[in-house]
Tab-separated table of C-alpha atoms in Angstrom:
chain	number	residue	atom	x	y	z
A	1	GLY	CA	-32.972	33.463	48.354
A	2	ASN	CA	-32.772	30.841	51.107
A	3	SER	CA	-36.274	29.585	50.293
A	4	LEU	CA	-35.024	28.285	46.947
A	5	GLU	CA	-32.438	25.900	48.367
A	6	PRO	CA	-34.832	23.140	49.511
A	7	GLU	CA	-36.516	23.141	46.091
A	8	GLU	CA	-33.175	22.707	44.260
A	9	ARG	CA	-32.154	19.873	46.521
A	10	SER	CA	-35.520	18.175	46.100
A	11	MET	CA	-34.870	17.718	42.339
A	12	GLU	CA	-32.543	14.782	43.136
A	13	PRO	CA	-34.371	11.863	44.771
A	14	PRO	CA	-32.902	11.245	48.219
A	15	ALA	CA	-33.559	7.507	47.904
A	16	VAL	CA	-31.126	7.259	44.990
A	17	GLN	CA	-28.472	9.109	46.966
A	18	GLU	CA	-28.845	6.715	49.861
A	19	GLU	CA	-28.549	3.724	47.521
A	20	GLU	CA	-25.432	5.213	45.891
A	21	GLU	CA	-23.859	5.858	49.280
A	22	GLU	CA	-24.571	2.263	50.297
A	23	GLU	CA	-22.998	0.981	47.032
A	24	GLU	CA	-19.909	3.130	47.534
A	25	GLU	CA	-19.575	1.858	51.076
A	26	GLU	CA	-19.796	-1.726	49.837
A	27	GLY	CA	-17.042	-1.014	47.258
A	28	ALA	CA	-19.278	-1.297	44.171
A	29	VAL	CA	-18.431	0.725	41.079
A	30	PRO	CA	-20.940	3.580	40.603
A	31	LEU	CA	-22.798	3.747	37.288
A	32	SER	CA	-21.677	6.481	34.909
A	33	LEU	CA	-24.372	9.013	34.117
A	34	ALA	CA	-22.481	10.478	31.135
A	35	PRO	CA	-24.476	10.253	27.892
A	36	GLY	CA	-23.133	7.812	25.307
A	37	PRO	CA	-22.777	8.302	21.522
A	38	VAL	CA	-26.506	8.209	20.750
A	39	GLY	CA	-27.728	9.023	17.236
A	40	CYS	CA	-29.634	12.279	16.887
A	41	GLN	CA	-32.378	12.779	14.322
A	42	LEU	CA	-32.143	16.026	12.384
A	43	PHE	CA	-35.272	18.072	11.712
A	44	GLY	CA	-33.927	19.492	8.459
A	45	TYR	CA	-30.900	19.759	6.168
A	46	VAL	CA	-27.791	20.953	8.021
A	47	GLY	CA	-25.061	20.450	5.413
A	48	ILE	CA	-22.746	18.012	7.177
A	49	GLU	CA	-22.189	16.101	3.934
A	50	ALA	CA	-20.552	19.228	2.478
A	51	VAL	CA	-17.420	18.232	4.427
A	52	LEU	CA	-16.738	15.649	1.708
A	53	ASP	CA	-16.848	18.359	-0.951
A	54	GLN	CA	-14.491	20.517	1.115
A	55	MET	CA	-12.002	17.638	1.412
A	56	LYS	CA	-12.241	16.964	-2.323
A	57	ILE	CA	-11.645	20.625	-3.228
A	58	LYS	CA	-8.664	20.838	-0.859
A	59	THR	CA	-7.134	17.620	-2.215
A	60	MET	CA	-7.552	18.807	-5.799
A	61	LYS	CA	-5.753	22.059	-4.934
A	62	THR	CA	-2.850	20.545	-3.008
A	63	GLY	CA	-2.666	17.180	-4.769
A	64	PHE	CA	-1.283	14.075	-3.097
A	65	GLU	CA	1.822	11.903	-3.180
A	66	PHE	CA	2.186	8.247	-4.101
A	67	ASN	CA	5.494	6.383	-4.099
A	68	ILE	CA	5.823	2.961	-5.685
A	69	MET	CA	8.811	0.623	-5.978
A	70	VAL	CA	9.267	-2.120	-8.560
A	71	VAL	CA	11.636	-4.997	-7.816
A	72	GLY	CA	12.657	-7.905	-10.008
A	73	GLN	CA	15.270	-9.246	-12.367
A	74	SER	CA	16.088	-7.478	-15.617
A	75	GLY	CA	13.877	-8.341	-18.559
A	76	LEU	CA	10.675	-9.019	-16.592
A	77	GLY	CA	8.909	-5.916	-17.909
A	78	LYS	CA	8.994	-3.682	-14.818
A	79	SER	CA	9.295	-0.410	-16.740
A	80	THR	CA	6.620	-1.434	-19.243
A	81	MET	CA	4.281	-2.402	-16.407
A	82	VAL	CA	4.663	0.984	-14.703
A	83	ASN	CA	3.976	2.787	-17.978
A	84	THR	CA	0.893	0.594	-18.474
A	85	LEU	CA	-0.377	1.309	-14.950
A	86	PHE	CA	-0.345	5.070	-15.390
A	87	LYS	CA	-0.773	5.126	-19.198
A	88	SER	CA	2.188	7.468	-19.570
A	89	LYS	CA	5.953	7.341	-19.904
A	90	VAL	CA	6.874	7.438	-16.215
A	91	SER	CA	9.449	4.640	-15.957
A	92	ARG	CA	13.193	5.042	-15.658
A	93	LYS	CA	13.901	3.669	-19.145
A	94	SER	CA	11.278	5.931	-20.730
A	95	CYS	CA	13.030	8.989	-19.275
A	96	GLN	CA	16.451	7.884	-20.499
A	97	PRO	CA	15.961	6.854	-24.153
A	98	GLY	CA	18.886	5.825	-26.281
A	99	GLN	CA	21.123	4.792	-23.389
A	100	GLU	CA	22.649	1.350	-23.481
A	101	GLU	CA	21.315	-0.775	-20.666
A	102	ARG	CA	24.065	-2.510	-18.748
A	103	ILE	CA	23.579	-4.800	-15.786
A	104	PRO	CA	25.099	-3.044	-12.742
A	105	LYS	CA	27.446	-4.995	-10.507
A	106	THR	CA	25.424	-4.085	-7.425
A	107	VAL	CA	21.817	-3.130	-6.817
A	108	GLN	CA	21.327	0.544	-7.660
A	109	LEU	CA	18.137	2.355	-6.727
A	110	GLN	CA	16.949	5.056	-9.099
A	111	SER	CA	13.888	7.224	-8.493
A	112	ILE	CA	11.951	9.251	-11.049
A	113	THR	CA	9.285	11.770	-9.959
A	114	HIS	CA	6.450	13.025	-12.154
A	115	VAL	CA	3.341	15.111	-11.573
A	116	ILE	CA	0.452	13.517	-13.418
A	117	GLU	CA	-3.047	14.969	-13.602
A	118	GLU	CA	-6.435	13.443	-14.356
A	119	LYS	CA	-9.720	15.391	-14.264
A	120	GLY	CA	-8.208	18.118	-12.127
A	121	VAL	CA	-6.642	15.749	-9.576
A	122	LYS	CA	-2.853	16.083	-9.340
A	123	MET	CA	-0.655	13.250	-8.114
A	124	LYS	CA	3.049	13.495	-7.436
A	125	LEU	CA	4.180	10.030	-8.481
A	126	THR	CA	7.617	8.673	-7.590
A	127	VAL	CA	8.708	5.404	-9.220
A	128	THR	CA	11.752	3.691	-7.712
A	129	ASP	CA	13.447	1.041	-9.839
A	130	THR	CA	16.033	-1.475	-8.618
A	131	PRO	CA	18.322	-2.357	-11.548
A	132	GLY	CA	20.762	-5.125	-10.733
A	133	PHE	CA	18.492	-6.998	-8.312
A	134	GLY	CA	18.857	-10.757	-8.757
A	135	ASP	CA	21.035	-10.425	-11.879
A	136	GLN	CA	24.310	-11.626	-10.367
A	137	ILE	CA	25.635	-15.160	-9.937
A	138	ASN	CA	25.878	-14.549	-6.184
A	139	ASN	CA	22.742	-12.698	-5.045
A	140	GLU	CA	23.497	-12.936	-1.332
A	141	ASN	CA	22.123	-9.948	0.594
A	142	CYS	CA	21.046	-8.196	-2.617
A	143	TRP	CA	17.982	-6.932	-0.699
A	144	ASP	CA	20.116	-4.900	1.744
A	145	PRO	CA	20.265	-1.719	-0.430
A	146	ILE	CA	16.482	-1.861	-0.826
A	147	ILE	CA	15.876	-2.233	2.918
A	148	LYS	CA	18.348	0.583	3.557
A	149	TYR	CA	16.567	2.873	1.090
A	150	ILE	CA	13.110	2.214	2.607
A	151	ASN	CA	14.398	2.856	6.124
A	152	GLU	CA	16.149	6.030	4.970
A	153	GLN	CA	12.812	7.412	3.785
A	154	TYR	CA	11.253	6.592	7.164
A	155	GLU	CA	14.185	8.292	8.882
A	156	ARG	CA	13.835	11.387	6.719
A	157	TYR	CA	10.136	11.683	7.581
A	158	LEU	CA	10.846	11.081	11.281
A	159	ARG	CA	13.489	13.820	11.411
A	160	GLU	CA	11.031	16.301	9.913
A	161	GLU	CA	8.293	15.182	12.285
A	162	ILE	CA	10.245	15.628	15.527
A	163	LEU	CA	11.435	19.154	14.715
A	164	ILE	CA	10.217	21.876	17.071
A	165	THR	CA	9.201	24.048	14.119
A	166	ARG	CA	7.659	21.684	11.589
A	167	LYS	CA	6.465	22.229	8.065
A	168	ARG	CA	2.711	22.366	7.612
A	169	LYS	CA	3.006	19.477	5.172
A	170	ILE	CA	5.947	17.134	5.578
A	171	PRO	CA	7.272	15.872	2.203
A	172	ASP	CA	6.388	12.192	2.003
A	173	THR	CA	9.036	10.090	0.265
A	174	ARG	CA	8.132	6.846	2.063
A	175	VAL	CA	7.530	3.828	-0.184
A	176	HIS	CA	3.799	3.082	-0.098
A	177	GLY	CA	3.871	-0.081	-2.180
A	178	CYS	CA	6.465	-2.510	-3.537
A	179	VAL	CA	5.510	-4.570	-6.590
A	180	TYR	CA	7.656	-7.706	-6.686
A	181	PHE	CA	7.997	-9.429	-10.078
A	182	VAL	CA	8.218	-13.215	-9.912
A	183	PRO	CA	9.753	-14.889	-13.006
A	184	PRO	CA	7.209	-17.066	-14.900
A	185	THR	CA	9.051	-20.338	-14.273
A	186	GLY	CA	5.910	-22.340	-13.574
A	187	HIS	CA	7.571	-24.145	-10.660
A	188	TRP	CA	7.992	-22.952	-7.063
A	189	LEU	CA	9.241	-19.670	-5.654
A	190	ARG	CA	13.011	-19.407	-5.631
A	191	PRO	CA	14.874	-18.990	-2.311
A	192	LEU	CA	15.670	-15.425	-3.441
A	193	ASP	CA	11.955	-14.652	-3.846
A	194	LEU	CA	11.054	-16.123	-0.476
A	195	GLU	CA	13.848	-14.376	1.405
A	196	PHE	CA	13.115	-11.012	-0.195
A	197	MET	CA	9.386	-11.106	0.557
A	198	ARG	CA	9.978	-12.451	4.066
A	199	ARG	CA	12.260	-9.527	4.922
A	200	LEU	CA	10.498	-6.752	3.003
A	201	SER	CA	6.916	-7.611	4.014
A	202	LYS	CA	7.786	-6.512	7.558
A	203	ILE	CA	8.645	-2.943	6.549
A	204	VAL	CA	6.628	-2.216	3.376
A	205	ASN	CA	3.469	-3.315	1.540
A	206	VAL	CA	4.608	-6.053	-0.879
A	207	VAL	CA	2.388	-6.999	-3.833
A	208	PRO	CA	3.746	-10.048	-5.745
A	209	VAL	CA	2.929	-10.452	-9.446
A	210	ILE	CA	3.781	-13.104	-12.021
A	211	ALA	CA	5.632	-11.224	-14.761
A	212	LYS	CA	5.067	-11.884	-18.467
A	213	ALA	CA	2.216	-14.267	-17.725
A	214	ASP	CA	1.554	-14.698	-21.460
A	215	THR	CA	4.443	-17.183	-21.526
A	216	LEU	CA	2.327	-19.619	-19.446
A	217	THR	CA	-0.780	-21.520	-20.457
A	218	LEU	CA	-3.897	-21.019	-18.344
A	219	GLU	CA	-3.376	-24.399	-16.651
A	220	GLU	CA	0.288	-23.637	-15.921
A	221	ARG	CA	-0.652	-20.216	-14.594
A	222	ALA	CA	-3.278	-21.640	-12.203
A	223	GLU	CA	-0.876	-24.312	-10.888
A	224	PHE	CA	1.926	-21.754	-10.459
A	225	LYS	CA	-0.321	-19.392	-8.520
A	226	GLN	CA	-1.444	-22.196	-6.234
A	227	ARG	CA	2.160	-23.204	-5.524
A	228	ILE	CA	3.120	-19.604	-4.761
A	229	GLN	CA	0.185	-19.262	-2.351
A	230	GLU	CA	1.267	-22.477	-0.612
A	231	ASP	CA	4.848	-21.197	-0.373
A	232	LEU	CA	3.733	-17.895	1.159
A	233	LYS	CA	1.535	-19.710	3.681
A	234	THR	CA	4.226	-22.261	4.574
A	235	HIS	CA	6.829	-19.546	5.228
A	236	ALA	CA	4.340	-17.246	7.028
A	237	ILE	CA	4.874	-14.386	4.580
A	238	SER	CA	2.119	-11.778	4.794
A	239	VAL	CA	1.802	-9.822	1.556
A	240	TYR	CA	-0.598	-6.954	0.903
A	241	PRO	CA	-3.496	-6.841	1.724
A	242	GLN	CA	-2.631	-8.277	5.144
A	243	GLU	CA	-5.381	-10.080	7.051
A	244	ASP	CA	-4.356	-8.441	10.348
A	245	PHE	CA	-5.234	-4.960	9.068
A	246	ASP	CA	-8.770	-5.570	7.790
A	247	GLN	CA	-10.985	-2.911	9.365
A	248	ASP	CA	-14.453	-4.475	9.201
A	249	PRO	CA	-16.314	-7.473	7.701
A	250	GLU	CA	-16.925	-5.594	4.451
A	251	ASP	CA	-13.204	-4.888	3.989
A	252	ARG	CA	-12.376	-8.463	4.940
A	253	ALA	CA	-14.759	-9.847	2.313
A	254	LEU	CA	-13.240	-7.618	-0.399
A	255	ASN	CA	-9.663	-8.382	0.620
A	256	ASP	CA	-10.376	-12.116	0.813
A	257	ARG	CA	-11.392	-12.038	-2.857
A	258	ILE	CA	-8.160	-10.197	-3.664
A	259	ARG	CA	-6.032	-12.605	-1.620
A	260	GLU	CA	-7.468	-15.532	-3.586
A	261	LYS	CA	-6.103	-13.969	-6.802
A	262	ILE	CA	-2.631	-13.031	-5.502
A	263	PRO	CA	-0.117	-13.177	-7.104
A	264	PHE	CA	-1.633	-11.426	-10.114
A	265	ALA	CA	-0.614	-12.863	-13.470
A	266	VAL	CA	0.075	-9.701	-15.450
A	267	VAL	CA	1.121	-8.653	-18.942
A	268	GLY	CA	2.410	-5.154	-19.645
A	269	ALA	CA	2.173	-3.209	-22.909
A	270	ASP	CA	2.530	0.476	-23.742
A	271	GLN	CA	1.435	0.281	-27.392
A	272	GLU	CA	-2.104	0.504	-28.734
A	273	HIS	CA	-3.583	-1.786	-31.384
A	274	GLN	CA	-6.846	-1.859	-33.318
A	275	VAL	CA	-9.234	-4.590	-32.125
A	276	ASN	CA	-12.847	-4.700	-33.397
A	277	GLY	CA	-12.763	-1.010	-34.200
A	278	LYS	CA	-11.364	-0.011	-30.784
A	279	ARG	CA	-7.906	1.090	-29.711
A	280	VAL	CA	-6.647	-1.198	-26.940
A	281	LEU	CA	-3.370	-1.631	-25.083
A	282	GLY	CA	-1.851	-4.963	-25.959
A	283	ARG	CA	0.978	-7.135	-27.239
A	284	LYS	CA	0.819	-8.212	-30.855
A	285	THR	CA	1.844	-11.769	-31.671
A	286	LYS	CA	1.591	-13.961	-34.756
A	287	TRP	CA	-1.552	-15.636	-33.433
A	288	GLY	CA	-3.342	-12.557	-32.169
A	289	ILE	CA	-3.279	-9.618	-29.772
A	290	ILE	CA	-3.025	-10.047	-26.002
A	291	GLU	CA	-5.233	-7.315	-24.573
A	292	VAL	CA	-3.735	-6.014	-21.347
A	293	GLU	CA	-6.992	-4.634	-19.937
A	294	ASN	CA	-9.061	-7.696	-20.830
A	295	PRO	CA	-9.629	-9.874	-17.708
A	296	ALA	CA	-9.941	-12.936	-19.950
A	297	HIS	CA	-6.358	-12.437	-21.151
A	298	CYS	CA	-4.516	-11.413	-17.952
A	299	GLU	CA	-5.044	-10.019	-14.450
A	300	PHE	CA	-3.560	-6.600	-15.028
A	301	PRO	CA	-6.956	-4.895	-14.317
A	302	LEU	CA	-6.942	-6.477	-10.840
A	303	LEU	CA	-3.470	-5.094	-10.120
A	304	ARG	CA	-4.433	-1.630	-11.385
A	305	ASP	CA	-7.613	-1.591	-9.306
A	306	LEU	CA	-5.699	-2.658	-6.197
A	307	LEU	CA	-2.896	-0.112	-6.532
A	308	ILE	CA	-4.899	2.866	-7.789
A	309	ARG	CA	-8.675	2.614	-7.879
A	310	SER	CA	-9.607	0.837	-4.631
A	311	HIS	CA	-6.639	0.590	-2.237
A	312	LEU	CA	-4.332	3.532	-2.958
A	313	GLN	CA	-5.334	5.422	0.196
A	314	ASP	CA	-5.238	2.207	2.208
A	315	LEU	CA	-1.661	1.593	1.046
A	316	LYS	CA	-0.724	5.045	2.324
A	317	ASP	CA	-2.591	4.566	5.607
A	318	ILE	CA	-0.954	1.221	6.395
A	319	THR	CA	2.451	2.654	5.492
A	320	HIS	CA	1.929	5.530	7.939
A	321	ASN	CA	0.039	3.776	10.747
A	322	VAL	CA	1.798	0.396	10.725
A	323	HIS	CA	5.174	0.273	8.985
A	324	TYR	CA	6.315	3.820	9.720
A	325	GLU	CA	4.901	3.667	13.252
A	326	SER	CA	6.862	0.478	13.918
A	327	TYR	CA	10.050	2.168	12.668
A	328	ARG	CA	9.334	5.321	14.717
A	329	VAL	CA	8.819	3.367	17.954
A	330	ARG	CA	12.006	1.390	17.395
A	331	ARG	CA	14.088	4.480	16.657
A	332	LEU	CA	12.761	6.462	19.617
A	333	ASN	CA	13.373	3.514	21.940
A	334	GLU	CA	16.962	3.323	20.691
A	335	SER	CA	17.522	7.051	21.241
A	336	ASN	CA	16.054	6.923	24.766
A	337	ARG	CA	18.103	3.904	25.788
A	338	PRO	CA	20.753	4.888	28.383
A	339	GLY	CA	24.393	4.598	27.367
């Protein structure tokens, strides 16, 4: 057995050892011999891609949650826009037909939850409306109930998360996206609009839209959008998608194209009309039909693609990893502060 020892030692070149000892004596940092993340070529099919199918099957069984908030003055078409987005009666007014609509004296938040299904995929959708916002003569601090509600949802999730015995899946009531409806004045953003987006963009993903854009000509719409973009840049308001959270050059290129179009000039409609032998969603006027899903008529398809088809998961990720994380750090620092 002793005859094997010299052979085992001889596998490591003594010259390298001497050089390493000299480097250590001189205070140099030794090179790491740990292998890095090098790609490995497979000799045949393993089945790694089946993980995607497993995730899809699991998501289709459990479903997922998406919570959206709509904010704006009465009469801007918030409920109609939500119904148009999901092509179903999911808004607050749709669930309460026949009731007389009265402007509340203060901002009241009302949430409606539905389970909608498409091709086997279930989504628990919660729509939060804010009746009374901006409808008073004095709108000072009218955003406070909205900020309080958003923080309450973060607090509810945090309390579930820090329990010793936690649920396997914590109910997620956090607001993933806030669609803010700007009145189609054609001028500049009002102080109320600026103050709301300045405060809310720090705690939630804010997507501004120009409501009832069919009341503006194409030239007026383009000028209004440019003025709004200048206002947002001047007041350092970062709306979704935020430049700071772009993951890679490909995401940045896509989001740059979206940021050029924000705020989206949208038109909502929940009634179908016959156009060239096809049933389309639109608003019928004396001079024709405004097709909601026609990019030549309005930018509703861009809003739908952003909220649902391309960035829905990103909205949830930024809510969890950025906005909720910021709230969690602040709350835990407050609780650990002495006195």
